[in-house]
Coordinates of C-alpha atoms in Angstrom, one line a residue:
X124 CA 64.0 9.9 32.8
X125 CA 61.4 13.0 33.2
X126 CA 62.8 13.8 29.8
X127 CA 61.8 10.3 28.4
X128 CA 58.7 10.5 29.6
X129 CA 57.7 14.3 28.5
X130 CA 58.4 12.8 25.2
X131 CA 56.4 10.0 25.6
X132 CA 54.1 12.6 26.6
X133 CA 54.0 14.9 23.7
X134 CA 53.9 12.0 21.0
X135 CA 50.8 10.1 22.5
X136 CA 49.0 14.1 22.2
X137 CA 50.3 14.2 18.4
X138 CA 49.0 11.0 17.9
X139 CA 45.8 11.7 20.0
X140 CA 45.3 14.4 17.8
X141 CA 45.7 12.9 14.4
X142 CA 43.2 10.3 15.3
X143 CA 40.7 13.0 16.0
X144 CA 41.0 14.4 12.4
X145 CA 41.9 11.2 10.7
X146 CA 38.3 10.9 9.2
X147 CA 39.0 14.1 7.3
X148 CA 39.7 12.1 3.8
X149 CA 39.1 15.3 1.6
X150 CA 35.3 14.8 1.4
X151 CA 34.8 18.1 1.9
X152 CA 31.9 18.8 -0.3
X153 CA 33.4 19.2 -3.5
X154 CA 31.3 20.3 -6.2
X155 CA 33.3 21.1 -9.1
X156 CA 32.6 19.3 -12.6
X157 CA 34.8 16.7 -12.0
X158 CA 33.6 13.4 -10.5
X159 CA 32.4 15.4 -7.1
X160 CA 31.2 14.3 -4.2
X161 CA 29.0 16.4 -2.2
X162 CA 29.7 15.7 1.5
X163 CA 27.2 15.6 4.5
X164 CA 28.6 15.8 8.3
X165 CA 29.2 12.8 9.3
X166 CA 26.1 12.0 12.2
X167 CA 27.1 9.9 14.9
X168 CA 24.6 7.0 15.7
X169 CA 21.7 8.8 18.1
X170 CA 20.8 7.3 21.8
X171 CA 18.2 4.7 21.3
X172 CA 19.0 4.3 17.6
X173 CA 18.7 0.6 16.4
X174 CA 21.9 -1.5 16.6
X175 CA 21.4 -2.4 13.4
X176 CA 21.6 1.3 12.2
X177 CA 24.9 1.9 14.1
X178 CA 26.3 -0.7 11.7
X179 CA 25.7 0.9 8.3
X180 CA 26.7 3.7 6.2
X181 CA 24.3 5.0 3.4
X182 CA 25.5 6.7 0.3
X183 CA 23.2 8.2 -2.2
X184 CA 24.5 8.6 -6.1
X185 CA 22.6 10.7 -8.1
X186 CA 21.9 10.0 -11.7
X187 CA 22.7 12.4 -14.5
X188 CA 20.1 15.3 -12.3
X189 CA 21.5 16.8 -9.2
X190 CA 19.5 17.3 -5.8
X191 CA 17.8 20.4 -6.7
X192 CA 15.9 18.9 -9.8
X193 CA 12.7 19.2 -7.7
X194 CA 12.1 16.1 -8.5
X195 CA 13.9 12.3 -8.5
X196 CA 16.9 13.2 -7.2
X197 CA 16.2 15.7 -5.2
X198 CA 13.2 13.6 -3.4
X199 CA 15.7 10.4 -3.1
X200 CA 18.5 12.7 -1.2
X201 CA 16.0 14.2 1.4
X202 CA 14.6 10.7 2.2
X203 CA 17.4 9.3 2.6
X204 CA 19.0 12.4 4.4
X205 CA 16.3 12.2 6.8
X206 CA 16.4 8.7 7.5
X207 CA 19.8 9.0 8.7
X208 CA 20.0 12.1 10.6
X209 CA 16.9 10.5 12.4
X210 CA 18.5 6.9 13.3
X211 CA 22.3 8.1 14.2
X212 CA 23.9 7.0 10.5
X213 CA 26.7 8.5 8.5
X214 CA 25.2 9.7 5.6
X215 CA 26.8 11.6 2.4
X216 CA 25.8 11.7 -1.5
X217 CA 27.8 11.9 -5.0
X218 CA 27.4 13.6 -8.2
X219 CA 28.7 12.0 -11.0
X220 CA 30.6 14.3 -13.7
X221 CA 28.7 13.7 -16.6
X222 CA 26.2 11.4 -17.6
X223 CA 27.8 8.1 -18.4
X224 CA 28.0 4.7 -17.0
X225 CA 32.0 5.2 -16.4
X226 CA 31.0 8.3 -14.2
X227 CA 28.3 6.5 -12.4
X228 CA 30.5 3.3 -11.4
X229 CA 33.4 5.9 -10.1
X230 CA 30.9 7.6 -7.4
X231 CA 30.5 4.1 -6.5
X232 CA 34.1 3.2 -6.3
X233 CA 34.5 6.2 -4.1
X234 CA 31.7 5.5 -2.4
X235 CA 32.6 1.8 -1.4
X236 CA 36.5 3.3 -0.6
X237 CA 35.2 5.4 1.8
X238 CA 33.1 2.6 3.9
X239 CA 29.5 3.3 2.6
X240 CA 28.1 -0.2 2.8
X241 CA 24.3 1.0 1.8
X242 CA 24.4 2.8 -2.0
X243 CA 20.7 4.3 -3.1
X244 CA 20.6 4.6 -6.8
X245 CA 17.4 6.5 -8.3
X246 CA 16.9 6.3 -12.0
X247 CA 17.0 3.8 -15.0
X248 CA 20.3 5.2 -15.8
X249 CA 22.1 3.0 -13.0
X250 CA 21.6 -0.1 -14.8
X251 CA 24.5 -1.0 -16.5
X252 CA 26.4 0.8 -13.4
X253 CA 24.6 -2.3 -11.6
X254 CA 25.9 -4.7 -13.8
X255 CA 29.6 -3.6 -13.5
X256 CA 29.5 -3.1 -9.8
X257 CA 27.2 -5.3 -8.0
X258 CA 30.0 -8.6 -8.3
X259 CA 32.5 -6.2 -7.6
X260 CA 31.1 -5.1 -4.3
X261 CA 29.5 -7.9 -2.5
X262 CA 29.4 -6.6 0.4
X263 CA 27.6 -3.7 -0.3
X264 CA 23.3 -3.4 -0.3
X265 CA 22.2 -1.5 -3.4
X266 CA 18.7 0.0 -3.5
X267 CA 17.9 1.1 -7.1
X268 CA 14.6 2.8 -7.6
X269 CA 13.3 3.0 -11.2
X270 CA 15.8 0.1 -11.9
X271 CA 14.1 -3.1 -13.9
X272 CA 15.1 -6.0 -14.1
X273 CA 15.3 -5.0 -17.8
X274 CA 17.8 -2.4 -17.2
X275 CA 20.5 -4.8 -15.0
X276 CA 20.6 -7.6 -18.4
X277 CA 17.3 -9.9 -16.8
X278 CA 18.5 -10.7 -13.5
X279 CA 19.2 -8.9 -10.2
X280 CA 22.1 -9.6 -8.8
X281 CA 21.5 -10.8 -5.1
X282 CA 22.9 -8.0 -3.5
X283 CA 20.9 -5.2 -5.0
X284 CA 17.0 -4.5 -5.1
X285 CA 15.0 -3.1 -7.3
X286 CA 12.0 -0.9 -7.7
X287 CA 10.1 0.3 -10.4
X288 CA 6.7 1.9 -10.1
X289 CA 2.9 1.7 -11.9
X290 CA 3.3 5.0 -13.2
X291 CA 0.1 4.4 -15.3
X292 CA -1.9 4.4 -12.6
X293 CA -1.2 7.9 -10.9
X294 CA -0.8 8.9 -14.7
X295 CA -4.4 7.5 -15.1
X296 CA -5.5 9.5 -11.7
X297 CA -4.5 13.0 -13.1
X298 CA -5.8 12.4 -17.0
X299 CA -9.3 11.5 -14.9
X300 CA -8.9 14.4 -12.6
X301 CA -8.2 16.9 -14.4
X302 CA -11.1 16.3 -16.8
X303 CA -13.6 15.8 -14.2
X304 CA -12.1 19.3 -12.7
X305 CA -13.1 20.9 -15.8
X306 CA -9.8 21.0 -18.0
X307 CA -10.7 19.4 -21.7
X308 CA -7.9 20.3 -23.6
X309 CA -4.6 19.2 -22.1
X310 CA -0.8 18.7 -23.0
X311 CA 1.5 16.2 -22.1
X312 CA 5.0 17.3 -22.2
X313 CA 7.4 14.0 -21.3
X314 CA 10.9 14.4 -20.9
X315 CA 12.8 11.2 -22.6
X316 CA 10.5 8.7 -23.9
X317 CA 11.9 6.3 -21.3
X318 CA 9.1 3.3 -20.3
X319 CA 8.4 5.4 -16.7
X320 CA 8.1 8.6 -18.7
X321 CA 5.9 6.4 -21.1
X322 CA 3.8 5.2 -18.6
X323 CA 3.0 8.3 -16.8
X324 CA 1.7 9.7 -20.4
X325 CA -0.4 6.4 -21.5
X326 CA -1.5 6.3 -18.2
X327 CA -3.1 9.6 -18.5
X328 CA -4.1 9.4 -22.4
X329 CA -6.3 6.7 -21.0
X330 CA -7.8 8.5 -17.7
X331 CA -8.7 11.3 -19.9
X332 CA -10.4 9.0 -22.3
X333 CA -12.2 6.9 -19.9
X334 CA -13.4 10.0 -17.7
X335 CA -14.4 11.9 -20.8
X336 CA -16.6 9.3 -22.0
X337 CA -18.1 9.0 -18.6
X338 CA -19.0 12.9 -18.6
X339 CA -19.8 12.5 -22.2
X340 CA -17.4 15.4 -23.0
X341 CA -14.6 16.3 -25.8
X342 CA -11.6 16.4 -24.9
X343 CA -8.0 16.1 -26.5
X344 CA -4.5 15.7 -25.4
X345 CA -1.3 16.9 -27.4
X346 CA 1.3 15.0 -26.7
X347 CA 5.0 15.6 -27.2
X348 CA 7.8 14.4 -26.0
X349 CA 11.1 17.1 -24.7
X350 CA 13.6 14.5 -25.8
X351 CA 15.4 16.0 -21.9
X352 CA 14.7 16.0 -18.7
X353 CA 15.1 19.8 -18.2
X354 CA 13.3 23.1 -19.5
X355 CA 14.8 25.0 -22.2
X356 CA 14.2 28.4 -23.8
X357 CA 12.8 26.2 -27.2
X358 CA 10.6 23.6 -24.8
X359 CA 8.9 27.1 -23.2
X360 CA 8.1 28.2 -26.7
X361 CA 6.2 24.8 -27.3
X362 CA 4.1 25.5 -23.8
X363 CA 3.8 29.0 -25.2
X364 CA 2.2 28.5 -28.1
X365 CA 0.0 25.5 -26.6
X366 CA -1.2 27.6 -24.1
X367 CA -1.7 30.9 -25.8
X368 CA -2.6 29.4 -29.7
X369 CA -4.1 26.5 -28.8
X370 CA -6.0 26.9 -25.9
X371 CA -4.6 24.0 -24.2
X372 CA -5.5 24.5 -20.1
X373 CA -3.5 22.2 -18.4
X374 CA 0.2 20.2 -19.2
X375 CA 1.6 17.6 -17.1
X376 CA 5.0 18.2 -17.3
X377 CA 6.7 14.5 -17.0
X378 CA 10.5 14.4 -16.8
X379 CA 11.6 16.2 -14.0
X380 CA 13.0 19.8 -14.8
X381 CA 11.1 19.8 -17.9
X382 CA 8.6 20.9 -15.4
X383 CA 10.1 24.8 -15.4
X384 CA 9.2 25.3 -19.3
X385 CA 5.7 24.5 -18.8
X386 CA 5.8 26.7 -15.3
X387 CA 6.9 29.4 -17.1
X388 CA 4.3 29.1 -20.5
X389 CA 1.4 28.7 -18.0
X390 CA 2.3 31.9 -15.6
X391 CA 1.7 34.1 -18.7
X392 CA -1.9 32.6 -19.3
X393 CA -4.3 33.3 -16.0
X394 CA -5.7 30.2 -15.3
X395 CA -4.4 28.0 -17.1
X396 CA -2.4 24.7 -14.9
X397 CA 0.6 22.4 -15.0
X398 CA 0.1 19.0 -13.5
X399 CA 3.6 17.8 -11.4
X400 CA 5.4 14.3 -11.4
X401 CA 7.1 12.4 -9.2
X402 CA 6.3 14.5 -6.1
X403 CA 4.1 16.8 -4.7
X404 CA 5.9 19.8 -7.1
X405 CA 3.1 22.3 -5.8
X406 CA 5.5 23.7 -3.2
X407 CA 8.4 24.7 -6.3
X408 CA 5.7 25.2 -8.7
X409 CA 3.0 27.8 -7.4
X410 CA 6.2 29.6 -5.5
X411 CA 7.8 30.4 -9.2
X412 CA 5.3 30.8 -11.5
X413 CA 2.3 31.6 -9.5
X414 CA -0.1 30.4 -6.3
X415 CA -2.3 27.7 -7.8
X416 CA -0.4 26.8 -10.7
X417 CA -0.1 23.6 -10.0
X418 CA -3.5 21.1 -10.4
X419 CA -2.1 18.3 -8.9
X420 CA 0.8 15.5 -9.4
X421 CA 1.2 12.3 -10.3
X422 CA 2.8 11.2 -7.6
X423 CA 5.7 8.2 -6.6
X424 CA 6.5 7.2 -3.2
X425 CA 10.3 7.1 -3.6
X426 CA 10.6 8.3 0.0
X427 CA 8.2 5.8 1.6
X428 CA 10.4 3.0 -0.8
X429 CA 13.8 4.9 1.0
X430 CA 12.2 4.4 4.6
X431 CA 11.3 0.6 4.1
X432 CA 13.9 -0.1 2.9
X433 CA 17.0 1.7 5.4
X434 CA 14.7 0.4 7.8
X435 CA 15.0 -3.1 6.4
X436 CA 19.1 -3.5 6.0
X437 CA 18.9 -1.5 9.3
X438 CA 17.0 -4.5 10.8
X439 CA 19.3 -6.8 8.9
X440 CA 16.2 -7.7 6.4
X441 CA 18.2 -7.2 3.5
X442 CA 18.4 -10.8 2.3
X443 CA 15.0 -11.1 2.2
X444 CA 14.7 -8.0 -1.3
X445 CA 18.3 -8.8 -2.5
X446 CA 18.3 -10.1 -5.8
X447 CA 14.4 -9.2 -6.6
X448 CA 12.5 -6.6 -8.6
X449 CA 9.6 -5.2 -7.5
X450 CA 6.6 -3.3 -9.2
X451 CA 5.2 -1.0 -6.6
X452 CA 1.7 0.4 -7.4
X453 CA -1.7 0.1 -4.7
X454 CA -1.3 -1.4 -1.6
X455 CA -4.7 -0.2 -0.5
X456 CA -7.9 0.6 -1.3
X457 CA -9.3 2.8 1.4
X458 CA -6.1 4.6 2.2
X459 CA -5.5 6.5 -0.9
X460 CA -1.6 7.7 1.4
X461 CA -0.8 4.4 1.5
X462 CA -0.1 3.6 -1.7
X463 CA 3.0 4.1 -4.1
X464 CA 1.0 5.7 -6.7
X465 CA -1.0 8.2 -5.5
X466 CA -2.2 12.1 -6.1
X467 CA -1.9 14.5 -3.1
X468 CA -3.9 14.6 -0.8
X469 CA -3.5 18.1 1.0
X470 CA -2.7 20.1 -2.1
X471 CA -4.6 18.8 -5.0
X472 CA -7.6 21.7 -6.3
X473 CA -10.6 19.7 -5.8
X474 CA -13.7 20.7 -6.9
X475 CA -17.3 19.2 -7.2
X476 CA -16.3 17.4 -9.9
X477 CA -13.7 15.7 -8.5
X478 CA -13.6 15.7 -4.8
X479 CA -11.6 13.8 -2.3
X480 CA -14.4 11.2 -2.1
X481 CA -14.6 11.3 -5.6
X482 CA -10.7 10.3 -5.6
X483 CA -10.8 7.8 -3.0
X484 CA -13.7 5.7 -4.7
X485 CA -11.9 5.4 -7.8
X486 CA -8.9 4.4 -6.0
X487 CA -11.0 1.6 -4.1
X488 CA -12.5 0.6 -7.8
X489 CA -8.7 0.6 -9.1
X490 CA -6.9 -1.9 -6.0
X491 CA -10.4 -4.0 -6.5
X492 CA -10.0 -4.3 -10.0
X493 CA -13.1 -2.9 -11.5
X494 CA -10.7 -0.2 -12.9
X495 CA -7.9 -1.7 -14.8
X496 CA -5.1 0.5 -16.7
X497 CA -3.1 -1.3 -19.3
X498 CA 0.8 -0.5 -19.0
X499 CA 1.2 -1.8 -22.4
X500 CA 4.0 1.1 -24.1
X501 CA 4.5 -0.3 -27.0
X502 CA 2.1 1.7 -29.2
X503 CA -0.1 5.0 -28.1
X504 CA -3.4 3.5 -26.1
X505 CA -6.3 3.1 -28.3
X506 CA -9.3 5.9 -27.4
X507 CA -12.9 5.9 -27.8
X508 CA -13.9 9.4 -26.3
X509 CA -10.9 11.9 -26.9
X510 CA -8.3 12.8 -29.8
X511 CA -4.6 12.2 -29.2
X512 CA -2.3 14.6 -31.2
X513 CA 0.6 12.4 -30.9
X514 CA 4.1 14.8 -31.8
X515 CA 6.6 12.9 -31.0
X516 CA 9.8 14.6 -29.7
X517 CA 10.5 18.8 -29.7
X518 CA 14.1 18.0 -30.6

């Protein structure tokens, strides 16, 4: 009998101990080329934490960037990163291989096997994954930022939500605050000509127009599209030969790591600036090429979208976005922060040209609608004040 029971004994610790590891599935961070997943430790719902949160897992997919892109991706994984190590949820993300749909829609077939019920998509590249996945999955909440309507076939399936951004109308703040700073000759550098890359640019084409003809100045934009979103030894040579031949002072760099190439041209010409997208690229920017390289960025508020919206399927809200696409842009006109289209505040080189009051009147003339910036991309904006040297693609 004592022999019986030391047996007993010894299984129920085997068994005790196999359910202590049993969540090790082999997510162990994987980063290798094939279809990797980059693994978080698992959190374990905080005291106080909402019930709602204890009930959901959140999964981020990246697109065809990775985290470090210092810019979409990157910006998507920390928001949603910190929105789960501060309310007790499991949190991980995935790197697809390569850049395809197939890729895409395997993360999320991992994903969903390993119990992530909340999947955060950033970039247009997700829409067909949508299409192929969203019937599949019902039970999972999708949140796909940069996502149109457009991009999932003209309807959004009702569990997944959508939002795109006014991109013109931060791309309008820099074009006007960069001319009023002083900057009259200016580059835009795009990365694909995608409509959000598109908008950012006609955005700014027409804030430099309309601040040069209020300054009654000259002023020109060359304007060229990478035809990537990352720098390249060829793309630097472009910014190179802007910034040195053709005296351009200041590029925004639109298409996430496109950004480097113009970091680079400008850190060999004192003075000379590179206007940021997405995100406040400041930090990255002025630590590699140089303090006060960067003017100011266009900025998106992908991680006050992230926030609202864990918060809502946290709350059990979900229903109430499922199915919809939304185009975020101002939300206010005397809190220039509050908006999802904004410049930065803090790091932004104002000047008496264009000072923070300066900034936050045009904001209030732009929510009130005595500014208004068309996001019409189906031709270059028509300009009264400036000349547009339109380029069309480096490669």
């Amino acid at each position: 009998m004592k022999k019986f029971f030391a047996i007993l004994l010894t299984l129920a610790m085997v068994l005790s101990l196999a359910a202590c590891g049993g969540n090790d599935s082999g997510n162990s961070g994987d980063s290798g080329s094939g279809g990797s997943q980059q693994q978080e430790p698992a959190t374990t719902p905080a005291d106080g934490g909402s019930e709602g949160g204890a009930d959901i897992r959140v999964a981020m997919i990246t697109d065809y960037g990775d985290i470090t892109d210092q810019s979409f991706n990157q910006t998507t994984y920390e928001a949603s990163k910190a929105w789960c190590e501060a309310n007790g949820v499991d949190f991980t993300y995935y790197k697809p291989a390569g850049d395809s749909t197939a890729e895409r829609v395997a993360m999320v077939e991992k994903a969903a096997d390993e119990d992530y019920n909340v999947i955060v998509m950033p970039g247009f590249a997700f829409g067909e994954t949508i299409t192929e996945v969203a019937d599949v999955y019902p039970e999972i909440s999708f949140i796909a930022l940069d996502v149109s309507e457009g991009d999932v076939g003209g309807t959004v399936p009702g569990n997944v939500y959508c939002a795109v951004y006014k991109e013109e109308l931060c791309g309008y703040m820099a074009g006007v605050a960069a001319v009023k700073l002083g900057y009259t000759h200016l580059g835009y550098l795009g990365g694909m000509a995608v409509p959000a890359v598109q908008r950012f640019g006609y955005g700014f084409v027409q804030g430099v127009d309309a601040a040069a003809g209020e300054l009654g100045v000259d002023a020109t934009v060359e304007y060229v599209y990478g035809n990537q979103f990352f720098g390249d030894p060829d793309i630097t040579a472009y910014a190179d030969n802007w910034y040195q031949n053709l005296g351009v002072q200041a590029v925004f760099a639109c298409g996430g790591g496109i950004c480097t190439s113009a970091g680079e041209a400008a850190a060999k010409v004192p003075g000379t600036k590179v206007i940021g997208v997405d995100v406040d690229q400041s930090f990255t920017l002025d630590a590699a090429y140089g303090e006060g390289v960067t003017l100011t960025s266009a900025m998106k508020g992908l991680a006050a979208t992230v926030n609202h919206m864990l918060d809502e399927v946290a709350a059990g809200n979900f229903a109430s976005y499922g199915g919809k696409a939304e185009a975020l842009g101002l939300v206010s006109g005397d809190d220039p922060s509050a908006n999802y289209v904004l410049l930065p505040m803090d790091t932004t080189q104002w000047g008496d040209g264009f000072s923070q009051d300066d900034y936050k009147t045009l904001v209030k003339d732009m929510f009130d609608g005595k500014i208004t910036v068309s996001d019409d991309i189906s031709a270059m904006p028509a300009v009264s004040n400036i000349t547009v040297n339109d380029l069309g693609n480096i490669k």
